[in-house]
Short mmCIF file of C-alpha atoms and ligand atoms in Angstrom, two decimals:
data_model
loop_
_atom_site.label_atom_id
_atom_site.label_comp_id
_atom_site.label_asym_id
_atom_site.label_seq_id
_atom_site.Cartn_x
_atom_site.Cartn_y
_atom_site.Cartn_z
CA MET P 1 0.02 -0.02 -0.05
CA ARG P 2 1.41 3.69 -0.85
CA VAL P 3 2.51 5.64 2.01
CA ALA P 4 -0.55 8.44 2.14
CA TRP P 5 0.31 10.90 4.46
CA ARG P 6 3.46 11.73 6.46
CA ALA P 7 2.76 12.91 10.28
CA SER P 8 5.71 15.06 10.52
CA LEU P 9 3.76 17.35 7.64
CA GLU P 10 2.63 20.76 8.96
CA MET P 11 -0.86 21.63 8.05
CA GLY P 12 -1.67 25.00 7.42
CA PRO P 13 -4.29 26.89 9.81
CA LEU P 14 -7.85 25.67 9.62
CA ALA P 15 -10.74 27.57 8.62
CA GLU P 16 -12.56 26.54 11.53
CA GLU P 17 -10.74 24.42 14.45
CA PHE P 18 -12.94 22.51 16.82
CA ASN P 19 -12.78 20.86 20.01
CA VAL P 20 -13.25 17.40 19.84
CA GLY P 21 -13.84 14.58 22.11
CA VAL P 22 -13.68 11.03 21.19
CA VAL P 23 -15.48 8.40 23.34
CA GLY P 24 -13.87 4.68 23.05
CA ALA P 25 -10.08 4.50 21.84
CA GLY P 26 -10.76 1.33 19.95
CA TYR P 27 -10.07 1.05 15.88
CA VAL P 28 -12.57 3.48 15.06
CA GLY P 29 -11.98 6.13 17.69
CA LEU P 30 -8.48 6.11 17.94
CA VAL P 31 -8.23 6.60 14.02
CA THR P 32 -10.96 9.01 13.73
CA GLY P 33 -9.43 11.02 16.71
CA ALA P 34 -5.65 11.04 15.20
CA CYS P 35 -6.93 11.78 11.80
CA LEU P 36 -8.98 14.73 13.11
CA ALA P 37 -5.81 16.01 15.27
CA TYR P 38 -3.56 15.34 12.17
CA VAL P 39 -5.60 18.20 10.03
CA GLY P 40 -5.69 20.59 13.03
CA HIS P 41 -8.39 19.94 15.52
CA ARG P 42 -7.81 19.62 19.16
CA VAL P 43 -8.68 16.02 20.07
CA THR P 44 -9.19 14.39 23.38
CA CYS P 45 -9.74 10.56 23.12
CA VAL P 46 -11.57 9.27 26.10
CA ASP P 47 -11.47 5.42 27.33
CA LYS P 48 -12.66 3.93 30.65
CA ASP P 49 -9.71 1.80 30.38
CA GLU P 50 -6.79 2.94 32.36
CA GLY P 51 -4.23 0.72 31.20
CA ARG P 52 -5.24 1.56 27.34
CA VAL P 53 -5.14 5.43 28.12
CA ALA P 54 -1.75 5.11 30.01
CA GLU P 55 -0.50 3.15 27.09
CA LEU P 56 -1.62 5.68 24.62
CA LYS P 57 0.09 8.28 26.86
CA GLU P 58 3.19 6.60 26.17
CA GLY P 59 2.73 6.35 22.58
CA ARG P 60 2.23 2.48 22.71
CA MET P 61 -0.69 1.27 20.24
CA PRO P 62 -3.29 -1.15 21.65
CA ILE P 63 -3.63 -2.59 18.35
CA TYR P 64 -1.92 -3.15 15.04
CA GLU P 65 -2.71 -0.62 12.32
CA PRO P 66 -0.15 0.83 9.80
CA GLY P 67 0.66 4.21 10.03
CA LEU P 68 -1.13 4.70 13.13
CA GLU P 69 1.54 4.86 15.77
CA ASP P 70 3.30 7.82 13.84
CA LEU P 71 0.22 9.64 13.60
CA VAL P 72 -0.74 9.47 17.32
CA VAL P 73 2.84 10.09 18.64
CA GLN P 74 3.14 13.25 16.22
CA ASN P 75 0.09 14.81 17.02
CA SER P 76 0.56 14.06 20.70
CA ARG P 77 3.79 15.82 20.45
CA ARG P 78 2.26 18.82 18.86
CA GLY P 79 -0.35 19.09 21.69
CA ARG P 80 -3.13 18.43 19.35
CA LEU P 81 -4.08 14.89 20.85
CA SER P 82 -4.45 13.74 24.16
CA PHE P 83 -5.81 10.87 26.30
CA SER P 84 -8.10 10.55 29.25
CA THR P 85 -10.34 8.77 31.12
CA ASP P 86 -12.30 11.79 32.25
CA ILE P 87 -15.54 11.52 30.09
CA ALA P 88 -17.30 14.72 31.83
CA GLY P 89 -14.16 16.63 31.51
CA THR P 90 -14.12 15.96 27.77
CA VAL P 91 -17.99 16.76 27.14
CA HIS P 92 -17.42 20.18 29.02
CA GLU P 93 -14.61 21.08 26.79
CA ALA P 94 -15.97 19.63 23.43
CA ASP P 95 -17.51 21.40 20.47
CA VAL P 96 -18.03 17.67 18.85
CA LEU P 97 -18.01 14.79 20.77
CA PHE P 98 -17.67 11.40 18.51
CA VAL P 99 -19.07 8.16 20.31
CA ALA P 100 -17.07 5.21 19.11
CA VAL P 101 -17.66 2.36 21.64
CA ASP P 102 -18.32 -1.44 20.81
CA THR P 103 -21.87 -2.57 19.53
CA PRO P 104 -21.02 -6.24 19.95
CA GLN P 105 -23.29 -9.09 18.80
CA GLY P 106 -25.70 -10.17 21.34
CA ASP P 107 -27.11 -13.70 21.61
CA ASP P 108 -30.05 -13.25 19.25
CA GLY P 109 -27.71 -11.65 16.66
CA SER P 110 -28.84 -8.09 17.47
CA ALA P 111 -26.51 -5.07 18.27
CA ASP P 112 -25.86 -4.89 22.13
CA LEU P 113 -26.14 -0.91 22.81
CA SER P 114 -25.32 -1.25 26.39
CA SER P 115 -21.74 0.57 25.97
CA VAL P 116 -23.65 3.29 23.69
CA ALA P 117 -26.33 3.65 26.12
CA ALA P 118 -23.92 4.13 29.15
CA VAL P 119 -21.88 6.84 27.19
CA ALA P 120 -25.10 8.57 26.03
CA ARG P 121 -26.29 8.73 29.98
CA SER P 122 -22.85 9.91 30.77
CA ILE P 123 -22.91 12.79 28.38
CA GLY P 124 -26.30 13.77 29.56
CA ARG P 125 -25.05 14.14 33.21
CA ALA P 126 -21.95 15.95 31.97
CA LEU P 127 -23.78 18.27 29.67
CA ALA P 128 -26.16 19.44 32.52
CA GLU P 129 -23.10 19.95 34.72
CA ARG P 130 -21.03 21.89 31.86
CA PRO P 131 -20.25 25.46 32.64
CA GLY P 132 -22.75 27.40 30.49
CA ALA P 133 -25.37 24.38 30.09
CA GLY P 134 -28.08 26.40 29.07
CA ARG P 135 -29.15 27.32 25.75
CA ALA P 136 -28.78 30.93 26.43
CA GLN P 137 -25.18 31.11 27.29
CA ARG P 138 -23.94 28.60 24.90
CA GLU P 139 -22.58 29.55 21.28
CA ARG P 140 -23.81 26.49 19.74
CA PRO P 141 -24.88 22.84 20.79
CA LEU P 142 -22.97 20.10 21.38
CA VAL P 143 -22.90 17.69 18.37
CA VAL P 144 -22.80 14.09 19.63
CA VAL P 145 -21.68 12.05 16.74
CA ASN P 146 -22.48 8.33 16.48
CA LYS P 147 -19.82 6.41 14.91
CA SER P 148 -20.94 3.01 16.34
CA THR P 149 -22.74 0.97 14.01
CA VAL P 150 -26.16 1.11 15.73
CA PRO P 151 -29.64 -0.37 14.78
CA VAL P 152 -31.76 1.94 12.70
CA GLY P 153 -33.67 4.34 14.94
CA SER P 154 -30.66 4.30 17.58
CA GLY P 155 -29.97 7.95 16.90
CA ASP P 156 -33.67 9.10 18.65
CA TYR P 157 -32.73 6.27 21.49
CA VAL P 158 -29.36 8.02 22.27
CA SER P 159 -30.88 11.43 22.23
CA MET P 160 -33.66 10.12 24.72
CA LEU P 161 -30.79 8.52 27.07
CA ILE P 162 -28.64 11.72 26.59
CA GLN P 163 -31.98 13.84 28.07
CA GLU P 164 -32.71 11.20 31.03
CA GLY P 165 -28.93 11.56 32.16
CA ALA P 166 -29.15 15.23 32.26
CA SER P 167 -32.36 15.30 34.30
CA GLU P 168 -30.51 12.46 36.52
CA SER P 169 -27.95 15.14 37.31
CA SER P 170 -28.07 16.80 40.78
CA SER P 171 -25.84 19.65 40.34
CA GLY P 172 -26.98 21.11 36.61
CA ASN P 173 -30.34 22.43 35.82
CA GLY P 174 -31.24 19.70 33.43
CA ALA P 175 -31.59 22.01 30.49
CA VAL P 176 -29.15 20.84 27.65
CA ASP P 177 -28.59 21.90 24.13
CA TYR P 178 -27.14 19.29 21.98
CA ARG P 179 -27.80 17.50 18.55
CA VAL P 180 -27.40 13.40 17.87
CA VAL P 181 -26.11 12.70 14.32
CA SER P 182 -24.98 9.80 12.53
CA SER P 183 -21.52 9.49 10.51
CA PRO P 184 -21.39 5.80 9.47
CA GLU P 185 -17.65 4.55 9.75
CA PHE P 186 -16.32 2.85 6.72
CA LEU P 187 -12.66 2.26 7.42
CA ARG P 188 -11.13 -1.29 6.68
CA GLU P 189 -8.83 -2.94 9.34
CA GLY P 190 -5.28 -2.82 8.04
CA SER P 191 -5.79 0.21 6.16
CA ALA P 192 -7.83 2.22 8.44
CA VAL P 193 -5.61 5.55 8.27
CA TYR P 194 -5.70 5.66 4.79
CA ASP P 195 -9.17 5.09 4.43
CA SER P 196 -10.00 7.93 7.03
CA PHE P 197 -7.79 10.23 4.83
CA PHE P 198 -9.37 9.12 1.50
CA PRO P 199 -13.03 8.11 1.89
CA ASN P 200 -15.07 7.30 -1.03
CA ARG P 201 -17.84 9.32 0.55
CA ILE P 202 -18.65 11.01 3.84
CA VAL P 203 -22.20 10.09 5.05
CA LEU P 204 -23.98 12.19 7.61
CA GLY P 205 -27.48 11.61 9.34
CA ALA P 206 -28.94 14.57 10.99
CA ASP P 207 -32.48 16.08 11.56
CA LYS P 208 -31.13 19.74 12.27
CA ARG P 209 -29.40 21.96 9.88
CA ASP P 210 -27.05 23.58 12.20
CA ALA P 211 -25.55 20.13 13.12
CA LEU P 212 -25.00 19.58 9.43
CA ASP P 213 -23.32 22.62 9.42
CA THR P 214 -21.01 22.15 12.03
CA MET P 215 -19.89 18.68 10.74
CA ARG P 216 -19.36 19.95 7.18
CA ALA P 217 -16.95 22.42 8.81
CA LEU P 218 -15.49 19.62 10.98
CA TYR P 219 -14.73 17.56 7.98
CA GLU P 220 -13.58 20.13 5.40
CA PRO P 221 -10.24 18.90 5.01
CA PHE P 222 -11.33 15.61 4.48
CA ILE P 223 -14.21 16.60 1.90
CA GLU P 224 -11.73 19.34 0.24
CA GLN P 225 -8.80 17.15 0.75
CA THR P 226 -6.68 19.95 1.67
CA PHE P 227 -4.42 18.35 4.37
CA PRO P 228 -0.82 17.84 3.27
CA THR P 229 0.13 14.42 1.81
CA GLN P 230 3.22 12.62 0.19
CA VAL P 231 0.69 10.77 -1.71
CA ASP P 232 1.19 10.31 -5.85
CA PRO P 233 -0.07 13.64 -7.16
CA ARG P 234 -3.23 12.60 -7.71
CA PRO P 235 -5.95 15.58 -8.54
CA LYS P 236 -7.79 16.34 -5.55
CA VAL P 237 -11.40 15.78 -6.14
CA ALA P 238 -13.83 16.70 -3.46
CA VAL P 239 -15.08 13.66 -1.57
CA PRO P 240 -18.95 13.52 -1.82
CA PHE P 241 -20.68 14.58 1.35
CA VAL P 242 -23.77 12.66 1.75
CA THR P 243 -26.21 14.22 3.82
CA THR P 244 -29.33 12.66 4.81
CA ASP P 245 -31.73 11.73 7.63
CA LEU P 246 -30.81 9.96 11.14
CA ALA P 247 -32.38 6.51 10.23
CA SER P 248 -31.06 6.32 6.32
CA ALA P 249 -27.27 7.05 7.42
CA GLU P 250 -27.63 4.18 9.96
CA MET P 251 -29.35 2.21 7.28
CA ILE P 252 -26.60 3.07 4.99
CA LYS P 253 -23.78 1.28 7.02
CA TYR P 254 -25.46 -1.81 7.35
CA ALA P 255 -26.67 -2.00 3.73
CA ALA P 256 -23.19 -1.38 2.43
CA ASN P 257 -21.68 -4.07 4.69
CA ALA P 258 -24.28 -6.65 3.82
CA PHE P 259 -24.12 -6.02 0.35
CA LEU P 260 -20.10 -6.35 0.43
CA ALA P 261 -20.49 -9.69 2.30
CA THR P 262 -22.92 -10.90 -0.09
CA LYS P 263 -20.94 -10.02 -2.96
CA ILE P 264 -18.28 -12.49 -1.60
CA SER P 265 -20.98 -15.16 -0.84
CA PHE P 266 -22.24 -14.63 -4.48
CA ILE P 267 -18.50 -15.44 -6.02
CA ASN P 268 -18.14 -18.22 -3.29
CA GLU P 269 -21.45 -19.65 -4.55
CA ILE P 270 -20.10 -19.40 -8.11
CA ALA P 271 -16.72 -21.03 -7.27
CA THR P 272 -18.52 -24.02 -5.90
CA ILE P 273 -20.34 -24.33 -9.39
CA CYS P 274 -17.38 -23.65 -11.26
CA GLU P 275 -15.41 -26.79 -9.39
CA LEU P 276 -18.24 -28.60 -10.41
CA VAL P 277 -18.65 -27.68 -14.01
CA GLY P 278 -14.57 -27.32 -14.46
CA ALA P 279 -14.55 -23.66 -14.83
CA ASP P 280 -11.85 -21.27 -13.19
CA VAL P 281 -13.72 -18.61 -10.82
CA SER P 282 -10.48 -16.46 -11.19
CA SER P 283 -11.28 -15.87 -14.76
CA VAL P 284 -14.90 -15.87 -14.35
CA ALA P 285 -14.57 -13.03 -11.55
CA HIS P 286 -12.31 -10.87 -14.10
CA GLY P 287 -14.61 -11.50 -16.74
CA ILE P 288 -17.76 -10.39 -14.77
CA GLY P 289 -15.71 -7.67 -12.73
CA LEU P 290 -15.33 -5.47 -15.98
CA ASP P 291 -18.69 -5.00 -16.17
CA ASP P 292 -18.70 -1.63 -14.52
CA ARG P 293 -22.32 -2.38 -12.86
CA ILE P 294 -20.44 -5.39 -11.25
CA GLY P 295 -16.94 -4.08 -10.63
CA SER P 296 -13.89 -6.03 -10.01
CA ARG P 297 -13.39 -5.52 -5.98
CA PHE P 298 -14.39 -8.18 -3.51
CA LEU P 299 -14.87 -10.90 -5.76
CA SER P 300 -11.80 -13.20 -4.41
CA ALA P 301 -13.35 -16.68 -3.95
CA GLY P 302 -12.10 -18.65 -0.80
CA ILE P 303 -12.77 -19.27 2.87
CA GLY P 304 -15.18 -16.44 3.07
CA TRP P 305 -15.63 -13.39 5.16
CA GLY P 306 -15.07 -12.74 8.66
CA GLY P 307 -13.82 -9.94 11.03
CA SER P 308 -15.45 -7.40 13.29
CA CYS P 309 -17.88 -5.95 10.89
CA PHE P 310 -19.70 -8.29 8.22
CA PRO P 311 -20.57 -10.96 10.59
CA LYS P 312 -21.93 -8.52 13.27
CA ASP P 313 -23.59 -6.23 10.86
CA VAL P 314 -25.28 -9.00 8.66
CA ALA P 315 -26.50 -10.38 12.10
CA ALA P 316 -27.76 -7.20 13.16
CA LEU P 317 -29.77 -6.34 9.83
CA ARG P 318 -31.33 -9.85 9.89
CA SER P 319 -32.33 -9.45 13.52
CA ILE P 320 -34.01 -5.68 12.46
CA ALA P 321 -35.82 -7.36 9.53
CA ARG P 322 -37.03 -9.93 11.54
CA GLU P 323 -38.27 -7.63 14.67
CA TYR P 324 -40.48 -6.32 11.87
CA ASP P 325 -41.84 -9.71 10.71
CA HIS P 326 -39.41 -9.77 7.41
CA GLU P 327 -37.56 -12.58 6.47
CA PRO P 328 -34.42 -11.44 5.23
CA VAL P 329 -33.75 -14.85 2.75
CA LEU P 330 -31.26 -12.97 0.75
CA LEU P 331 -29.01 -12.13 3.79
CA ASP P 332 -29.95 -15.60 5.53
CA ALA P 333 -28.38 -17.30 2.33
CA SER P 334 -25.57 -15.10 1.98
CA VAL P 335 -24.47 -16.46 5.70
CA ALA P 336 -25.18 -19.99 4.99
CA VAL P 337 -22.78 -19.89 2.24
CA ASN P 338 -20.06 -18.05 4.42
CA GLU P 339 -20.54 -21.00 7.00
CA ARG P 340 -20.09 -23.40 4.19
CA GLN P 341 -16.86 -22.10 2.93
CA ARG P 342 -15.03 -23.34 6.30
CA LYS P 343 -16.82 -26.58 6.30
CA ARG P 344 -15.42 -27.00 2.75
CA VAL P 345 -11.67 -26.72 3.88
CA VAL P 346 -12.36 -29.62 5.98
CA SER P 347 -13.66 -31.73 3.09
CA LYS P 348 -10.87 -30.54 0.65
CA LEU P 349 -8.34 -32.16 3.44
CA GLN P 350 -10.55 -35.04 3.75
CA ARG P 351 -10.84 -35.96 -0.23
CA ASP P 352 -7.12 -36.21 -0.15
CA LEU P 353 -5.75 -37.27 3.36
CA HIS P 354 -9.01 -39.12 4.12
CA THR P 355 -9.11 -39.56 7.86
CA LEU P 356 -7.79 -36.39 9.59
CA LYS P 357 -6.82 -38.36 12.92
CA GLY P 358 -2.93 -38.06 13.69
CA LYS P 359 -2.70 -35.79 10.27
CA ARG P 360 -0.28 -32.61 10.74
CA VAL P 361 -2.08 -29.62 9.18
CA ALA P 362 -0.42 -26.47 8.94
CA LEU P 363 -2.52 -23.23 9.22
CA LEU P 364 -0.93 -20.34 7.21
CA GLY P 365 -2.30 -17.35 8.81
CA LEU P 366 -4.62 -16.78 11.53
CA ALA P 367 -5.89 -13.12 11.54
CA PHE P 368 -9.02 -12.76 9.53
CA LYS P 369 -7.18 -10.85 6.85
CA PRO P 370 -3.96 -9.25 6.11
CA ASN P 371 -2.14 -6.39 7.94
CA THR P 372 -4.16 -6.74 11.33
CA ASP P 373 -4.04 -8.77 14.60
CA ASP P 374 -7.72 -9.28 14.74
CA LEU P 375 -9.10 -12.51 14.83
CA ARG P 376 -12.61 -11.76 15.70
CA GLU P 377 -14.59 -14.22 13.60
CA ALA P 378 -11.46 -15.42 11.70
CA PRO P 379 -11.99 -18.56 9.70
CA SER P 380 -8.81 -19.66 11.70
CA LEU P 381 -10.73 -20.24 14.51
CA GLU P 382 -13.48 -22.42 13.29
CA ILE P 383 -11.15 -24.29 11.03
CA ALA P 384 -8.76 -25.21 13.92
CA ARG P 385 -11.63 -26.35 16.01
CA ALA P 386 -13.03 -28.52 13.31
CA LEU P 387 -9.55 -29.96 12.89
CA ASP P 388 -9.38 -30.81 16.72
CA GLN P 389 -12.66 -32.15 16.84
CA ARG P 390 -11.44 -34.79 13.97
CA GLY P 391 -7.89 -35.58 16.06
CA ALA P 392 -5.74 -33.81 13.19
CA ARG P 393 -2.76 -32.10 15.01
CA ALA P 394 -2.95 -28.58 13.85
CA VAL P 395 0.10 -26.06 13.63
CA GLY P 396 -0.61 -22.25 13.35
CA TYR P 397 1.40 -19.75 12.01
CA ASP P 398 1.07 -15.92 11.56
CA PRO P 399 3.26 -12.72 11.07
CA VAL P 400 1.40 -10.88 13.72
CA ALA P 401 -1.48 -12.47 15.35
CA GLY P 402 0.45 -15.85 16.44
CA LYS P 403 0.17 -14.81 20.27
CA LYS P 404 -3.30 -13.72 20.13
CA ALA P 405 -4.52 -16.82 18.77
CA ALA P 406 -2.65 -19.24 21.21
CA GLY P 407 -4.50 -17.68 23.88
CA LEU P 408 -7.93 -18.20 22.06
CA LEU P 409 -7.18 -21.80 21.02
CA PRO P 410 -5.38 -23.98 23.55
CA ASN P 411 -5.19 -26.99 21.54
CA LEU P 412 -3.60 -25.13 18.73
CA ARG P 413 0.19 -25.22 18.64
CA VAL P 414 1.50 -21.97 17.39
CA VAL P 415 5.00 -21.39 15.93
CA PHE P 416 6.64 -18.26 14.90
CA ASP P 417 8.13 -19.38 11.63
CA PRO P 418 5.94 -20.67 8.46
CA TYR P 419 8.49 -23.37 7.50
CA GLU P 420 8.53 -24.72 11.22
CA ALA P 421 4.76 -25.01 10.70
CA LEU P 422 5.36 -26.94 7.25
CA SER P 423 7.60 -28.95 8.61
CA GLY P 424 6.42 -32.67 8.64
CA ALA P 425 2.99 -31.42 7.70
CA HIS P 426 0.64 -33.48 5.71
CA ALA P 427 -1.28 -30.60 4.52
CA ALA P 428 -1.26 -26.92 4.66
CA VAL P 429 -4.06 -24.75 4.51
CA VAL P 430 -3.47 -20.60 3.29
CA VAL P 431 -6.20 -19.30 5.72
CA THR P 432 -4.59 -15.58 5.61
CA GLU P 433 -3.09 -14.08 2.33
CA TRP P 434 -0.38 -11.92 4.01
CA GLU P 435 2.26 -11.00 1.55
CA GLU P 436 4.99 -13.32 3.35
CA ILE P 437 2.72 -16.25 3.10
CA ARG P 438 1.66 -15.35 -0.63
CA THR P 439 5.73 -15.67 -1.25
CA LEU P 440 6.69 -18.68 0.55
CA ASP P 441 9.39 -20.60 -0.99
CA LEU P 442 7.73 -23.48 -2.88
CA GLN P 443 10.45 -25.90 -3.19
CA ARG P 444 11.63 -25.43 0.61
CA ILE P 445 7.95 -26.22 1.22
CA ALA P 446 7.89 -29.27 -0.87
CA ALA P 447 10.99 -30.50 0.92
CA LEU P 448 9.71 -30.08 4.44
CA MET P 449 6.26 -31.51 3.91
CA GLU P 450 5.41 -35.15 4.07
CA SER P 451 3.20 -36.87 1.46
CA PRO P 452 0.94 -35.87 0.06
CA LYS P 453 1.82 -32.61 0.44
CA LEU P 454 -1.19 -31.09 0.23
CA LEU P 455 -1.73 -27.16 -0.26
CA VAL P 456 -5.53 -25.94 0.28
CA ASP P 457 -5.31 -22.59 -1.04
CA GLY P 458 -8.22 -20.96 0.75
CA ARG P 459 -7.72 -17.45 -0.70
CA ASN P 460 -6.59 -18.30 -4.18
CA ALA P 461 -3.09 -16.88 -3.43
CA TYR P 462 -1.02 -19.16 -5.43
CA ASP P 463 -0.67 -19.88 -8.99
CA PRO P 464 -1.83 -23.22 -8.98
CA ARG P 465 0.86 -24.32 -11.93
CA ALA P 466 3.70 -23.23 -9.74
CA VAL P 467 2.84 -24.90 -6.64
CA ARG P 468 2.03 -28.26 -8.76
CA ASP P 469 5.44 -27.68 -10.26
CA SER P 470 7.04 -27.57 -7.00
CA GLY P 471 5.55 -31.37 -6.18
CA LEU P 472 2.89 -30.16 -4.35
CA LEU P 473 -0.80 -31.29 -4.55
CA TYR P 474 -2.91 -27.91 -5.01
CA ARG P 475 -6.37 -27.60 -4.41
CA GLY P 476 -8.03 -23.98 -4.51
CA PHE P 477 -11.55 -22.59 -4.28
CA GLY P 478 -13.21 -23.03 -7.80
CA ARG P 479 -10.26 -23.54 -9.58
CA GLU P 480 -9.72 -27.40 -9.72
C1 UDX E 501 -15.31 -4.06 6.25
C2 UDX E 501 -15.62 -3.25 5.25
O1 UDX E 501 -14.88 -3.21 4.07
C3 UDX E 501 -15.65 -1.97 5.91
O2 UDX E 501 -15.87 -0.53 4.81
C4 UDX E 501 -16.41 -1.49 7.33
O3 UDX E 501 -16.15 -0.41 7.79
C5 UDX E 501 -16.17 -2.45 7.96
O4 UDX E 501 -16.24 -3.98 7.62
P1 UDX E 501 -13.05 -5.03 7.31
O5 UDX E 501 -13.69 -6.11 8.35
O6 UDX E 501 -11.56 -4.51 7.85
O7 UDX E 501 -14.18 -4.02 6.73
O8 UDX E 501 -12.30 -5.97 6.33
P2 UDX E 501 -12.49 -6.05 4.54
O9 UDX E 501 -11.09 -5.59 3.87
O10 UDX E 501 -14.02 -5.21 3.85
O11 UDX E 501 -12.77 -7.58 4.73
C6 UDX E 501 -14.15 -8.16 5.18
C7 UDX E 501 -13.60 -9.84 5.21
O12 UDX E 501 -13.86 -10.26 3.58
C8 UDX E 501 -12.34 -10.58 5.35
O13 UDX E 501 -12.50 -11.69 5.90
C9 UDX E 501 -11.64 -10.70 3.88
O14 UDX E 501 -10.74 -11.81 3.83
C10 UDX E 501 -12.96 -11.21 2.99
N1 UDX E 501 -13.11 -10.96 1.57
C11 UDX E 501 -12.90 -9.63 1.13
C12 UDX E 501 -13.11 -12.09 0.93
O15 UDX E 501 -13.37 -13.11 1.13
N2 UDX E 501 -13.03 -11.95 -0.49
C13 UDX E 501 -12.76 -10.63 -1.15
O16 UDX E 501 -12.98 -10.39 -2.10
C14 UDX E 501 -12.72 -9.54 -0.39
#
């Protein structure tokens, strides 16, 4: 990936500079806060986790994300980015307050809003106690921006909880002035910083004009692309700023993720049919992707989608639909195809190894995708458990996520060298297509592995002919 920014570059003066608070220093909060600080706003990231805040103050990142550390360290040094556990103090200072806390998947698939609700109440209490809280004394209302992915209608719920929090306050007069807006996040893990600087679009849902104006001014450097970068000299084209009502903005996030997940499931369904009829899914994807109504991205077949967003958001959208007695058959099918892809890894292993009992299987890559240490809903977890149930001896390797995986899967032997994982293995599965894994020395692998030297390429990352020429048995997805 291109280096798209240089945190040491100094930004010119901003037309309008804001005090920004960000509640939740996770992937979304931290990246949002650091990028807003880079373009010149004054940002405080708040988190209830004291350890995390202490680490961030020392410039240590709680997550692995390319480019993030540099941004955080440089902007902390410039005094534009700080970290705190004090939500009330941050609310008192802020013009704009982002909420970027977890909305994990509940048991029934719906999004669990308890963190968002707790934060909203605290905002309400702090607002009521804020100096100059009354409408007359304040220049403009606090804009509370929801970045967490929440069910449609949550904007109103958050607003209600802020009001409730304010009326609970003992020292304030309960009169608070605020707006709730929705600004869904589309960044991808592994390229979160890049995506924040160069979004395809910025979506904003609000029911009041003044909140839209504030957000337009805050995002101005991103919309007009006026921050200094060292990107290849691409023309500065304004980023579309899509404004809509709250419910539609919330729906845009779910619809985008559900569409992308379904696009992957679609190509995976086609891949299985390709195997049956003797076609090659890579050629098929190329051929259909050139139709610009379809587009070539997100058409890589393999073991399917995982991560912190797609599974959770598709589950939440299904749950929302069912709440209204609507059967979301297409979304159900998308999930079913995805679950089947993991199982197909096991059947591909069984096809050539027959019984898996006692067989050594190397899992190459454990993170849910390259360039992240995130294991949430990673296919590796399910595959490792399935192998364990069948008595196989699985050995895992990942350039970054190995330690985390060892903690989650006590029965998986994790090693820190890919060739060690492959040594004596009857089969290997490419689970995550890290650059390091795509470019392993095939001759060396063939010399290390035991017969039948099977390579199940879960990401169609290798050239089948090159693998076969090195003496390995190749099985991809949709390209037998
Ligand atoms: C996704 C969305 O892309 C992002 O806009 C949203 O904000 C959060 O969810 P992320 O989860 O970081 O981002 O990962 P992404 O790169 O989109 O990949 C999602 C999953 O799909 C991964 O498991 C990946 O391996 C898989 N995938 C992706 C495929 O199997 N085939 C593809 O062609 C593309």
